[in-house]
Short mmCIF file of C-alpha atoms and ligand atoms in Angstrom, two decimals:
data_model
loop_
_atom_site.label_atom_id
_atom_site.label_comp_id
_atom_site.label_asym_id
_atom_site.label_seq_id
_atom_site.Cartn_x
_atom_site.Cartn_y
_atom_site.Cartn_z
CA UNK G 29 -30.36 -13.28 11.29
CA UNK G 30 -29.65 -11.08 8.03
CA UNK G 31 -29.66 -14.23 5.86
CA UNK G 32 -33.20 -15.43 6.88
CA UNK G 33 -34.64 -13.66 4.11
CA UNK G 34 -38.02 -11.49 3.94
CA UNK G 35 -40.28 -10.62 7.20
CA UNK G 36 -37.35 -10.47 9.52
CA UNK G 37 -37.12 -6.90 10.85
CA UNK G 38 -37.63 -8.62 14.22
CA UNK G 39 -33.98 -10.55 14.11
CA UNK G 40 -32.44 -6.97 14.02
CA UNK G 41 -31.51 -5.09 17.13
CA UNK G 42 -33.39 -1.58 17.64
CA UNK G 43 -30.18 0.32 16.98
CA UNK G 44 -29.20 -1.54 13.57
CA UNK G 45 -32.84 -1.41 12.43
CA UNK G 46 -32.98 2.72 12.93
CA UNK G 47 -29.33 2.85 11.39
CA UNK G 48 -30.93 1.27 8.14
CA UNK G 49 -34.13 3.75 8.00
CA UNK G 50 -32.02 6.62 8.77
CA UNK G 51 -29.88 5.76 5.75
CA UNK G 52 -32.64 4.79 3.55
CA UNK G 53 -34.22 8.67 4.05
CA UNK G 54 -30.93 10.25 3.48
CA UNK G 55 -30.36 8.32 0.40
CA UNK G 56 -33.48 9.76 -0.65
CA UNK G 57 -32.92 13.10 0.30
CA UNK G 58 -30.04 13.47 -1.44
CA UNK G 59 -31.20 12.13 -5.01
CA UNK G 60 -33.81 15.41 -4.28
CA UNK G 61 -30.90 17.54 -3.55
CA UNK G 62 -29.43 17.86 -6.72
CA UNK G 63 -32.88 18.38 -8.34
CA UNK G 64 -33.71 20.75 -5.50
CA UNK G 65 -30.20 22.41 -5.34
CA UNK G 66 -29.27 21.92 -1.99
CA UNK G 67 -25.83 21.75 -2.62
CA UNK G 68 -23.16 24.47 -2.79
CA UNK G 69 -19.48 24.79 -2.10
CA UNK G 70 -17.11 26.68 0.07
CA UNK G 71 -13.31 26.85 -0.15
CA UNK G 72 -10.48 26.71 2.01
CA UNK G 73 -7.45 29.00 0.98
CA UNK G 74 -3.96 26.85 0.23
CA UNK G 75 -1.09 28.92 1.88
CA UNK G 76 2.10 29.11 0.60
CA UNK G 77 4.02 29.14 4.14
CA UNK G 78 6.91 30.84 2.93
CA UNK G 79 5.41 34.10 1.42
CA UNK G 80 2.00 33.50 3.14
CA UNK G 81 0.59 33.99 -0.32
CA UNK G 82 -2.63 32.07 -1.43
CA UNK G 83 -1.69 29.38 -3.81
CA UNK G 84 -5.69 28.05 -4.37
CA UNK G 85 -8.41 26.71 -2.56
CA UNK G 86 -9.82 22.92 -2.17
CA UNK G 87 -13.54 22.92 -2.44
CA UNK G 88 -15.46 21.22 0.02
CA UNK G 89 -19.35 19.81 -0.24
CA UNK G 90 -22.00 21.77 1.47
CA UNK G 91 -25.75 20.58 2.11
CA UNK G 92 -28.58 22.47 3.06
CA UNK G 93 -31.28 20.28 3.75
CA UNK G 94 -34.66 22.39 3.63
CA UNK G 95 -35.64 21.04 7.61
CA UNK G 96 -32.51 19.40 8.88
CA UNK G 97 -30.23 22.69 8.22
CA UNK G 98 -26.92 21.68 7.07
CA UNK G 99 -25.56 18.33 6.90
CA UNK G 100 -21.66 17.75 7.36
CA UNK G 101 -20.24 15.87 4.43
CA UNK G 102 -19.02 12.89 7.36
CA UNK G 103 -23.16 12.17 7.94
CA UNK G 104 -23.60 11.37 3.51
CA UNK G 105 -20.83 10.93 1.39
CA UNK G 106 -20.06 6.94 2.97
CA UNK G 107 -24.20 6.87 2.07
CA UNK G 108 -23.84 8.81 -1.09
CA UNK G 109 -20.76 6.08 -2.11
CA UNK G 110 -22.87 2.86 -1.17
CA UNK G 111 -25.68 4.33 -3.33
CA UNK G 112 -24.05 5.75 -6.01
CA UNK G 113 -25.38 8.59 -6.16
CA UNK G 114 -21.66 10.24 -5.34
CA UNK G 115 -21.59 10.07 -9.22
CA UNK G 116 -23.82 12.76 -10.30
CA UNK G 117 -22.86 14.89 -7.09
CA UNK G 118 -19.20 14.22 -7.93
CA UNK G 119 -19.90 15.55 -10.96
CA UNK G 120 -22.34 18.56 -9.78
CA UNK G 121 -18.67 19.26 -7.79
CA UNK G 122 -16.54 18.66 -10.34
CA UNK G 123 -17.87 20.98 -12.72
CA UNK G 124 -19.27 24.23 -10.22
CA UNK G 125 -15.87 24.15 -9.13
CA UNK G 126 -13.96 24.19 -12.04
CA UNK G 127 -16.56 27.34 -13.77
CA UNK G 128 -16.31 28.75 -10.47
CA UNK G 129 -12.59 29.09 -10.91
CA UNK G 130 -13.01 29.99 -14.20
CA UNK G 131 -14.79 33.13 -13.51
CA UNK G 132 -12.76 34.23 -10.49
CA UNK G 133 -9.88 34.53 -13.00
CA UNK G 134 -12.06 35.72 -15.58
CA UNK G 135 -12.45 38.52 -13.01
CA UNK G 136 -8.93 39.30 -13.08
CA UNK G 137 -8.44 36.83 -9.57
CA UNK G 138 -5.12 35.01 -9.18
CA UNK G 139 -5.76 31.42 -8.56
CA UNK G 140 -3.45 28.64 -9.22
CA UNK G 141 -5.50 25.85 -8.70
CA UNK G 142 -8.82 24.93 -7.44
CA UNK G 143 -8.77 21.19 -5.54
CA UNK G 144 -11.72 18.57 -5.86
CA UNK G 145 -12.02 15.61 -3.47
CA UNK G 146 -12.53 12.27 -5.63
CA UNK G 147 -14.35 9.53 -4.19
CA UNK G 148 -13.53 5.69 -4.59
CA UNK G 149 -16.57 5.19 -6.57
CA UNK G 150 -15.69 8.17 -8.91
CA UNK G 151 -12.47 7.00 -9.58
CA UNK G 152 -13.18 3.77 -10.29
CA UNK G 153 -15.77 4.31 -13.31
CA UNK G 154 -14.54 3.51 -16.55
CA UNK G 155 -16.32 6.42 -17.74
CA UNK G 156 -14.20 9.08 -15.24
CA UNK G 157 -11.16 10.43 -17.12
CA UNK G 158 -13.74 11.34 -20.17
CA UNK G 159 -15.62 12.52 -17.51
CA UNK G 160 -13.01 15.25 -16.58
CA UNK G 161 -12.32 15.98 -19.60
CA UNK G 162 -15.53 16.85 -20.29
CA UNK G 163 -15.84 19.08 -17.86
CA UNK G 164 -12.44 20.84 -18.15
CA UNK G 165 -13.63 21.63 -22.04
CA UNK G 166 -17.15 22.62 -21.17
CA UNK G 167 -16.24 24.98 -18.44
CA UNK G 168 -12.88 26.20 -20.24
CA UNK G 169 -10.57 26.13 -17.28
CA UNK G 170 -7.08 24.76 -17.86
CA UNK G 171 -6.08 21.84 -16.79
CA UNK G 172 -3.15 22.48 -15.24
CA UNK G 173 -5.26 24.94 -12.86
CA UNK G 174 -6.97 21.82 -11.72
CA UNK G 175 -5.47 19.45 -8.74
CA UNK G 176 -7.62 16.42 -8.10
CA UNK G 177 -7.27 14.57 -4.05
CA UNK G 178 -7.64 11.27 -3.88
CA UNK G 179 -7.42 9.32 -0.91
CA UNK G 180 -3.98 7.09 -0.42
CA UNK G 181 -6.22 3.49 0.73
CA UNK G 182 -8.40 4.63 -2.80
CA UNK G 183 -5.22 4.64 -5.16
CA UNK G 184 -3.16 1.54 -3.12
CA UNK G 185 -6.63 -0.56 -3.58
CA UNK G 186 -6.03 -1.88 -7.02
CA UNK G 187 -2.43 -0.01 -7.57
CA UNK G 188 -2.11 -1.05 -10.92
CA UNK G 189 -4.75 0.22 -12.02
CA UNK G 190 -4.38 3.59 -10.23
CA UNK G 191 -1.64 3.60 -12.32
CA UNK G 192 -2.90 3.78 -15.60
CA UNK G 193 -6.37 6.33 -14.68
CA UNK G 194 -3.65 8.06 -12.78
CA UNK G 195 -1.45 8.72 -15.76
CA UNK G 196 -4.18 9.43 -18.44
CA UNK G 197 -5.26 12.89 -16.27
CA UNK G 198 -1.40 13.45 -15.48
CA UNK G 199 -0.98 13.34 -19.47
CA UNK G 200 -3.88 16.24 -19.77
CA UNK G 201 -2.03 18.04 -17.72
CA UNK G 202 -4.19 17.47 -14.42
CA UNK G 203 -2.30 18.07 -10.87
CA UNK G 204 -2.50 14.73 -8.63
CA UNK G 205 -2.67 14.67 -4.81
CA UNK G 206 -2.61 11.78 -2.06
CA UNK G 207 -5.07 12.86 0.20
CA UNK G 208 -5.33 11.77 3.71
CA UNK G 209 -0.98 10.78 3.57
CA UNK G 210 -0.03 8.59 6.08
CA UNK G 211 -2.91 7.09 7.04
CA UNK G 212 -3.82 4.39 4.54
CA UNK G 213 -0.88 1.30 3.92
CA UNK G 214 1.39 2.83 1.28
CA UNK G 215 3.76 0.47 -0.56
CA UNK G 216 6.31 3.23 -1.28
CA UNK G 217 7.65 1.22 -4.23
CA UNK G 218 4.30 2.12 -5.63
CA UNK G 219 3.73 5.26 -4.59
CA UNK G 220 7.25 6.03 -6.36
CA UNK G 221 5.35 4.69 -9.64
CA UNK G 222 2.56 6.78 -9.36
CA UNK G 223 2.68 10.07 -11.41
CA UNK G 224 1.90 12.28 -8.13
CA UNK G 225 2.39 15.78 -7.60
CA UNK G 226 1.45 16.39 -4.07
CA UNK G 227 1.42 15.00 -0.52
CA UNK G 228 -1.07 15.72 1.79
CA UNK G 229 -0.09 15.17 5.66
CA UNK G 230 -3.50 13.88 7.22
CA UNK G 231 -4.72 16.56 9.72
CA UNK G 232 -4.10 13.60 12.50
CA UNK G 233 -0.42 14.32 11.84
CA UNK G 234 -0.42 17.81 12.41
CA UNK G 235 -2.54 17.23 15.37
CA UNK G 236 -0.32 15.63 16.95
CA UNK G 237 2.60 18.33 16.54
CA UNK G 238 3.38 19.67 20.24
CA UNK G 239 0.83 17.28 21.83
CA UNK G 240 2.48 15.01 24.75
CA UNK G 241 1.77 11.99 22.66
CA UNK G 242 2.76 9.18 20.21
CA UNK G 243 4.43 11.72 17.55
CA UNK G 244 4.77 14.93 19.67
CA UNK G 245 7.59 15.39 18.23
CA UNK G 246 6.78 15.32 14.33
CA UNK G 247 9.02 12.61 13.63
CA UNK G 248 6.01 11.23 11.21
CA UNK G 249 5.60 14.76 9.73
CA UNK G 250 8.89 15.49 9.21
CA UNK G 251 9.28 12.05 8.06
CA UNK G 252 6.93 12.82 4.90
CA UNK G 253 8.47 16.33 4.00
CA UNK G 254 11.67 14.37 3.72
CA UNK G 255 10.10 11.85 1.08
CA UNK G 256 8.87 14.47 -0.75
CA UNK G 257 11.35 16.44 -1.27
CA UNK G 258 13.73 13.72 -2.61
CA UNK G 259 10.50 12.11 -4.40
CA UNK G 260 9.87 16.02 -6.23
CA UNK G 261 6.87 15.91 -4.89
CA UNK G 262 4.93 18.99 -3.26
CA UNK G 263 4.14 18.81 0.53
CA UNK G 264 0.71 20.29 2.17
CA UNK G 265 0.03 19.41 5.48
CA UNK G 266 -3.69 20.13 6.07
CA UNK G 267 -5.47 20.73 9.65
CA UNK G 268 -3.37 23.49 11.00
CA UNK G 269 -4.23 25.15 13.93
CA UNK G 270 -1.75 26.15 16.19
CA UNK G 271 0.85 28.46 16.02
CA UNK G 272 3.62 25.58 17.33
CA UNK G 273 2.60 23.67 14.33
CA UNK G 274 2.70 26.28 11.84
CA UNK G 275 6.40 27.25 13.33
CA UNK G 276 6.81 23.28 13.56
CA UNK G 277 6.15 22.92 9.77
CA UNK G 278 7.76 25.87 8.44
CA UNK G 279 10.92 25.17 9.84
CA UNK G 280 10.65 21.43 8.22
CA UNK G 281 10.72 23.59 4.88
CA UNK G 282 7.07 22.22 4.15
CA UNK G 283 5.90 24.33 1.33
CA UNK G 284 1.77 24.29 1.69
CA UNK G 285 -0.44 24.64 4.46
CA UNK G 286 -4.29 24.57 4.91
CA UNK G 287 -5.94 25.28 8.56
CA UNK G 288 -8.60 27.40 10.46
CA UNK G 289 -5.38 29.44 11.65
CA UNK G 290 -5.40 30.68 8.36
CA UNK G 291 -8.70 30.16 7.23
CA UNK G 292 -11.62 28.10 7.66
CA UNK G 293 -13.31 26.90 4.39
CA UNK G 294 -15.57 30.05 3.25
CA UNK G 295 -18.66 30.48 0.41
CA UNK G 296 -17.29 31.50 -2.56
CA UNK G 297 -18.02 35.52 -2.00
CA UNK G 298 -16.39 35.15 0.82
CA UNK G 299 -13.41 33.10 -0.77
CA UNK G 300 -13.30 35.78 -3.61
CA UNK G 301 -13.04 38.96 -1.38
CA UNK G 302 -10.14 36.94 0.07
CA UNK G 303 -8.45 36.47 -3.08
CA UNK G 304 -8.55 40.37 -4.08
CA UNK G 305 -6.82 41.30 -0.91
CA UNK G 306 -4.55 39.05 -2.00
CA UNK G 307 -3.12 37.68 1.43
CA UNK G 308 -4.93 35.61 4.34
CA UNK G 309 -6.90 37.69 7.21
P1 C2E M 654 -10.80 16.00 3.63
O1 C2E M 654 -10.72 15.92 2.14
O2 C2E M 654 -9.65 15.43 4.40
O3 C2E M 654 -11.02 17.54 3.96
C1 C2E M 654 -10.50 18.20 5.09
C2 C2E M 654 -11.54 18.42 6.17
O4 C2E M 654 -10.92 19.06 7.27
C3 C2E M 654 -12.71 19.33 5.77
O5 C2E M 654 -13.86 18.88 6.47
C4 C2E M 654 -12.25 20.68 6.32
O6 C2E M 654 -13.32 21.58 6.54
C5 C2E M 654 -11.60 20.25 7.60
N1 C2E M 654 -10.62 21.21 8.11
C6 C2E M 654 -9.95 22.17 7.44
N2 C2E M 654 -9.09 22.83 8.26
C7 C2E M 654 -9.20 22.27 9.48
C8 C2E M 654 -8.57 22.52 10.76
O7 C2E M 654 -7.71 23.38 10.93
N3 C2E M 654 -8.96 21.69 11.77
C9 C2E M 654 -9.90 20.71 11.63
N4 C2E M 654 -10.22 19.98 12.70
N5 C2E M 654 -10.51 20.46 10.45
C10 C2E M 654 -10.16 21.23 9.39
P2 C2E M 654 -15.27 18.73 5.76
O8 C2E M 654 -15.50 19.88 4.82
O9 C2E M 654 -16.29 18.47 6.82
O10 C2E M 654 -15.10 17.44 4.86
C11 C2E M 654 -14.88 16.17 5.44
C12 C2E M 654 -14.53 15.14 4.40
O11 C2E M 654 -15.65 14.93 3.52
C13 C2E M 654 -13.37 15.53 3.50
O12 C2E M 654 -12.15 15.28 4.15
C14 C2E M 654 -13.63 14.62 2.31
O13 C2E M 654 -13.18 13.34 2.58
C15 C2E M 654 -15.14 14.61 2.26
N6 C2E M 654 -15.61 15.57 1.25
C16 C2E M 654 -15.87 16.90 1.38
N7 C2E M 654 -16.27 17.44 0.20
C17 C2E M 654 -16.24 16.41 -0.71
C18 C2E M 654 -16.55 16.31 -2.12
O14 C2E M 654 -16.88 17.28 -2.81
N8 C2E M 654 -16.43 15.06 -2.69
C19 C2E M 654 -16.04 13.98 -1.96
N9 C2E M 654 -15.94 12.81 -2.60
N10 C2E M 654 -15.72 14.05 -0.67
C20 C2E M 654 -15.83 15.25 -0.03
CA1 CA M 655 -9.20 16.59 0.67
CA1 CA M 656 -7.72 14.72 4.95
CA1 CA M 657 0.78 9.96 15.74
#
């Protein structure tokens, strides 16, 4: 019915045709939330789980809509991506997070790295590694203090072209992570090629650690701190909630963890007051 052309709202069902509105006034909304502000960030503490010592934070995309509260980043970024409008709110990211670290060690605060989430449609611009580096200068944080995520299915899409952006922000001195590990369809004669620092276990994974299902066991898990480790690359597994995980992963030797048993992802007051004590609550 889509292909009939004009005047036929009728062919859709109910469902679909509410689906399209309700995506039509988000993708409005959020070209007004940038103008209007509505966006902030909080950060979730990166624990080394040997010492238990903070290691950095990943920010994470908040939105306060003026009437509908907030708005989880699952309900607009897929929205945000078709649109395009992920570009300037990438960038709106990009940047408060980067002065934002910037003035927590400015303030004498021990950070190591602060960790953006890169979309597809970022990624994918010609325009993105000046981009950075753009942003890096006009904000003055190093780059080495900066780790970018990007998705595994984004960088095996078009691998040999991953490649190249991939090595151009490696060459600045940029930090590269796989987000989302183990989910998408690595070739791991590519991911071998790709100039990666860090692996991050999808929260799925780590789920799964203790429960009486497919990979109770953590075969996957420990599976991926193996390949790490004898790729040089840094392992975080993110999502951790349980003590038997946390006990699961440390004995695996995995260096990094993220979770609401440490920390859930706080405003950046909140983030800071965590940093001067120095350790996790
Ligand atoms: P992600 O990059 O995989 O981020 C991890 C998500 O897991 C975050 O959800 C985080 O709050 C949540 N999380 C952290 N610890 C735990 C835990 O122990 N248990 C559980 N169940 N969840 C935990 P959030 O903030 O809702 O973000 C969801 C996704 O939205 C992110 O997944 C990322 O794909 C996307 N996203 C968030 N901020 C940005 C952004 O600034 N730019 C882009 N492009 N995407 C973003
Ligand atoms: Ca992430
Ligand atoms: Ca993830
Ligand atoms: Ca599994």
């Amino acid at each position: 019915a889509k292909e009939r052309g004009r005047n036929n709202f009728q062919f859709f069902k109910p469902e679909m045709n509410v689906r399209a509105v309700e995506r039509q006034v988000i993708e409005a909304n959020l070209r007004l939330a940038l103008i209007r502000n509505e966006f902030s960030l909080h950060y979730q503490p990166k624990i080394n789980l040997e010492s238990g010592a903070i290691t950095g934070a990943e920010a994470l995309l908040r939105w306060a809509h003026p009437q509908w509260g907030m708005v989880p980043p699952i309900r607009f970024i897929r929205i945000a991506e078709d649109c395009g409008v992920i570009v300037p709110i990438g960038r709106w990211v990009l940047r408060e997070a980067c002065a934002q670290t910037k003035q927590w060690q400015d303030d004498g605060l021990t950070i190591a790295a602060i960790s953006v989430n890169i979309s597809a449609v970022e990624f994918r611009r010609q325009d993105f590694v000046e981009g950075v580096r753009t942003i890096l200068a006009e904000t003055g944080l190093s780059p080495n203090c900066l780790q970018l995520e990007i998705t595994e299915s984004v960088l095996m899409h078009h691998a040999e072209g991953s490649v190249a952006i991939l090595q151009q922000l490696k060459d600045m001195g940029i930090q590269l992570a796989v987000d989302d590990f183990g989910t998408g369809y690595s070739s791991l004669s590519y991911l071998n090629q790709f100039p990666i620092d860090v692996l991050k276990i999808d929260k799925s994974f780590v789920n799964d650690i203790g429960a009486s299902k497919t990979d109770g066991d953590g075969g996957i898990v420990s599976a991926v701190i193996a390949m790490g480790n004898s790729l040089n690359q840094k392992v975080i597994a993110e999502g951790i909630e349980k003590q038997g995980q946390l006990s699961f992963l440390k004995a695996q030797h995995c260096e990094e963890g993220q979770g609401y048993i440490f920390s859930r992802p706080l405003a950046a007051e909140q983030f800071a007051k965590l940093l001067r004590l120095g350790v996790t609550a």
